[in-house]
Amino acid sequence: MPVQPLVKSKPSSAVAELPSLGLEAEDIQADYKRHFNYTLGRDRSCQSAHYAYTALGLVVRDRLMERWKNTRRAYEESHCKQAYYLSMEFLLGRALGNAMLNLGITDSITEALHSLGLHLEELVEIESDAGLGNGGLGRLAACFLDSCATLQLPVMGYGLRYEYGMFRQHVENGFQVEEPDHWLRNGNVWELERPELVLRVRFGGRTDTTAHDDGRLKVRWVDTHDILAVPYDVPIPGYRNGTINTLRLWKSAATDEFDLEEFNAGDYPEAVAAKNMAEQITLVLYPNDASENGKELRLRQQYFLASASLQDVLRRWIWTRGRDFSDFADKNCFQLNDTHPSIAVAELMRLLMDEQGLEWAEAWDITSRTMAYTNHTLLPEALEKWPVRLFEQWLPRLLEIIYEINARFLGEVDKRWPGDMDRLARMSLIEEGHEPQVRMAYLAIVGSYSVNGVAELHSKLLSEGLFRDFYELWPYKFNNKTNGITPRRWLAWNNPDLSDLISEAIGDRWVTELNRLHELTPLASDARFQQCWDEVRHANKQRLIDFIFQESGVEIPANFMFDVQVKRIHEYKRQLLNTLHVIHLYDRIKRGDIENWTPRAVIIGGKAAPGYLIAKKIIKLINNVARVVNSDPDTEGLLKMVFLPNYRVSAMEVICAGSDLSEQISTAGKEASGTGNMKFMLNGALTIGTLDGANIEILEEVGEEHFFLFGLTAEEVAQTRGHYDPQAIISADEDLSRVMRLLEKGHFNRFEPGLFDDVIGAIKSPHDPWLTAADFRSYVEAQKRAAEAYRDRPRWLRSSILNTACSGRFSTDRTISQYNDEIWRLTPISPGS
Ligand code: HTW
């Protein structure tokens, strides 16, 4: 579809000539007043802090704009290779503080606001989190964008602009209650609508094959129901380098003829109602993190993202270079964030063949040299498979292309392993059976030149296990890229006091060169430095205490050890094991076994997928145990338990700065990487954890002396299958027996009989995949070591400093440098030069 300019008349280029905006406090103050009075039309009688926040947001946004345009122009003019990060989720959180930090204007803004009688900390709190993601996978995408901009790499994010982000979580009578997150209700200054760049995405219809004059077949996808994709651009500022990259989010909208067709049939209200259908596509984020989900609207969302993004890139290519695609693959790369956008493999084939007239071989060469796939999970229930039936219904042309990819691919497999029918069936993109399905991970592998896991163990398990057949065929495609976090948000912004202390000691270059934190190592045993470290961490703890009180109403004394597990609620993450330990501590208090006790607050937070009933039951159990523990006078000064509702990015900013002990206790081999583990470490918490995901690499960096290791290894977990006897483990362990007895006699559900039977049954089942009982003893022993270490202040402080000092490897700057060196091969472009 040709792009329609909104207006025919074209303004002179002189409108784009403007002086740069000042960054001093007085410039900012003047602009703030202008936005408050003119842009927003408010006056001094307006008491709502929301307008103060919005005016400040506009002041900051103005300062992003010219840098944004300069960056875009620099990329265009250099004709450089670009990469596109395709993701169904970007969990951005709040933007204001991050933009100020990266622009380097926090001080002048604080000063400007001060003379206006306003407080930055209060205004920052008004912004709602952009919750366009579930958890780790979506937050990783956001950290990646920050690092790409900081490294000045020409990378664009492509995602969906959900009207409703991740649901808000309330707790009622201990149960999770979900509330829609209408995050755009009060406007969003951090996006720029680009209606002039609208595109069209097709659904439904049928394919129609006709022969060309030269005998070639021409396929047309006809009778489709089309939906418009409207782009909204979000600025992604680099750290003090003049680069502003772009995240482009698509919103779905009805086409004009959508209603016209029906209108001509005289059914006007029906026609307008049909608009809803179109608007539905980007209405809501699916709230399932790494768990089952096979809804057809989700498939339509995935195709909508892939098609609009690819069309957008092809359109820019044609604008700037015409219809010669011969070096397209040398200039473009698509990184697929899990299989969610993997239909892009078939869609790029369709666009190149059906719309641009390329032959299969040429289109396949381009596609398979352009796509790269990142896997984020080994859990079978999270591996995407879509019924062939849904493709027939919504994406018939794409199904044809997938069949053709599969036929050619199986031909290749047969050449390599002639007559190996089992292998052909195993590797086929189509899983045959009662309801045939498309295996999206296999489509992604076949269509990509790179396949990576997200931590060393995870990548090893992919090539040895899940994708073994493919690894044998194409070992060179497989690689590892251990995850990371951006040190701008996760230390410089969220923990300013610790940042200042570190910068006083070693300078401030750690913000972009995180390995420099190693220079803290000699200070770890320095009594003066330890004292400063202690004071900062104490202040952060106070901030966390206030936050917990505000969110949950529970008061925690500052001398307690803060033992924290925040992440999605999932059986494999074993919040249940944590809870069993709390029950054990409570049992010890009740028996009077409290010699050398370390007072401890166990804090658990996280959302359960609304349809994941056992996960919701675990939330209820946590709340019930918390109520019994906290209302028993015997626990006074010794133990508290809190379920922290509505865990989200902005909560983690406060939480990780004030935590002592980081719980990373997944069943080994199940957590692909984890990234919360890195945020805690960077902020000076010690980890109690299993040999899983990136925990292994954290342990490698910091050493066993400063990490509380426990539990079966991934290999032992695999060997336990088939002969696991939790009953025997429970009977042989006096502490665990007592814990199970308390649960079974209903101590935590006095007036709710039978409520936890399913949870108890899961622990005692020989088929429990998470082996909770198997790791109980070793977990309790590791917790004892942690409690003992905490009472030795100098020792704990030394370990805390060393955790921060050794966390440099976990910067997404390192991760992204590796993606670039080994997969994307982009050249950094500075908009200044
Ligand atoms: C991993 C986590 C890893 C993170 O990606 C996860 N994968 C999913 N969600 C995650 C970033 O690499 O650190 O260990 O569990 O947090 C995930 C997923 C999904 C399907 C599969 C895997 C997330 C949202 C929706 C669907």
PDB file of C-alpha atoms and ligand atoms in Angstrom, residues 89 134-137 140 288-291 298 338 340 376-377 382 454 483 572-573 671-675, ligand 1:
ATOM      1  CA  GLU A  89       7.052  -7.625  25.294  1.00  0.00           C
ATOM      2  CA  ASN A 134       5.260 -10.299  32.003  1.00  0.00           C
ATOM      3  CA  GLY A 135       8.658 -10.548  33.633  1.00  0.00           C
ATOM      4  CA  GLY A 136      12.250 -11.404  32.792  1.00  0.00           C
ATOM      5  CA  LEU A 137      11.838 -11.804  29.038  1.00  0.00           C
ATOM      6  CA  LEU A 140      15.483  -8.093  29.227  1.00  0.00           C
ATOM      7  CA  ASN A 288       1.237 -15.895  30.942  1.00  0.00           C
ATOM      8  CA  ASP A 289       4.951 -16.069  31.604  1.00  0.00           C
ATOM      9  CA  ALA A 290       6.456 -19.321  30.350  1.00  0.00           C
ATOM     10  CA  SER A 291       3.238 -21.278  30.732  1.00  0.00           C
ATOM     11  CA  ARG A 298      -2.430 -14.398  20.617  1.00  0.00           C
ATOM     12  CA  ASP A 338      11.710 -16.290  21.711  1.00  0.00           C
ATOM     13  CA  HIS A 340       6.615 -15.292  19.798  1.00  0.00           C
ATOM     14  CA  HIS A 376      14.291 -18.408  26.710  1.00  0.00           C
ATOM     15  CA  THR A 377      12.954 -21.635  28.140  1.00  0.00           C
ATOM     16  CA  ALA A 382       6.056 -23.052  27.227  1.00  0.00           C
ATOM     17  CA  VAL A 454      20.489 -17.044  27.633  1.00  0.00           C
ATOM     18  CA  ASN A 483      21.718 -12.278  29.951  1.00  0.00           C
ATOM     19  CA  TYR A 572       9.562 -24.350  39.129  1.00  0.00           C
ATOM     20  CA  LYS A 573      10.713 -21.166  40.897  1.00  0.00           C
ATOM     21  CA  GLU A 671      15.315 -21.359  35.042  1.00  0.00           C
ATOM     22  CA  ALA A 672      16.891 -20.450  31.711  1.00  0.00           C
ATOM     23  CA  SER A 673      18.827 -17.545  33.213  1.00  0.00           C
ATOM     24  CA  GLY A 674      17.054 -15.281  35.666  1.00  0.00           C
ATOM     25  CA  THR A 675      17.890 -11.576  35.725  1.00  0.00           C
TER      26      THR A 675
HETATM   27  C1  HTW B   1      13.073 -17.106  31.492  1.00  0.00           C
HETATM   28  C2  HTW B   1      14.096 -16.454  32.440  1.00  0.00           C
HETATM   29  C3  HTW B   1      15.032 -15.554  31.633  1.00  0.00           C
HETATM   30  C4  HTW B   1      14.226 -14.559  30.835  1.00  0.00           C
HETATM   31  O1  HTW B   1      13.307 -15.241  29.965  1.00  0.00           O
HETATM   32  C5  HTW B   1      12.350 -16.108  30.582  1.00  0.00           C
HETATM   33  N1  HTW B   1      11.599 -16.784  29.569  1.00  0.00           N
HETATM   34  C6  HTW B   1      10.315 -16.480  29.587  1.00  0.00           C
HETATM   35  N2  HTW B   1      10.090 -15.632  30.599  1.00  0.00           N
HETATM   36  C7  HTW B   1      11.252 -15.356  31.231  1.00  0.00           C
HETATM   37  C8  HTW B   1      15.105 -13.687  29.962  1.00  0.00           C
HETATM   38  O2  HTW B   1      15.921 -14.496  29.167  1.00  0.00           O
HETATM   39  O3  HTW B   1      15.909 -14.864  32.504  1.00  0.00           O
HETATM   40  O4  HTW B   1      14.843 -17.439  33.096  1.00  0.00           O
HETATM   41  O5  HTW B   1      12.143 -17.850  32.245  1.00  0.00           O
HETATM   42  O6  HTW B   1      11.388 -14.579  32.149  1.00  0.00           O
HETATM   43  C9  HTW B   1       9.306 -17.013  28.688  1.00  0.00           C
HETATM   44  C10 HTW B   1       8.080 -16.353  28.368  1.00  0.00           C
HETATM   45  C11 HTW B   1       7.143 -16.996  27.520  1.00  0.00           C
HETATM   46  C12 HTW B   1       7.434 -18.233  26.981  1.00  0.00           C
HETATM   47  C13 HTW B   1       8.626 -18.823  27.263  1.00  0.00           C
HETATM   48  C14 HTW B   1       9.555 -18.223  28.121  1.00  0.00           C
HETATM   49  C15 HTW B   1       7.756 -15.095  28.848  1.00  0.00           C
HETATM   50  C16 HTW B   1       6.555 -14.493  28.511  1.00  0.00           C
HETATM   51  C17 HTW B   1       5.631 -15.132  27.702  1.00  0.00           C
HETATM   52  C18 HTW B   1       5.939 -16.368  27.206  1.00  0.00           C
END
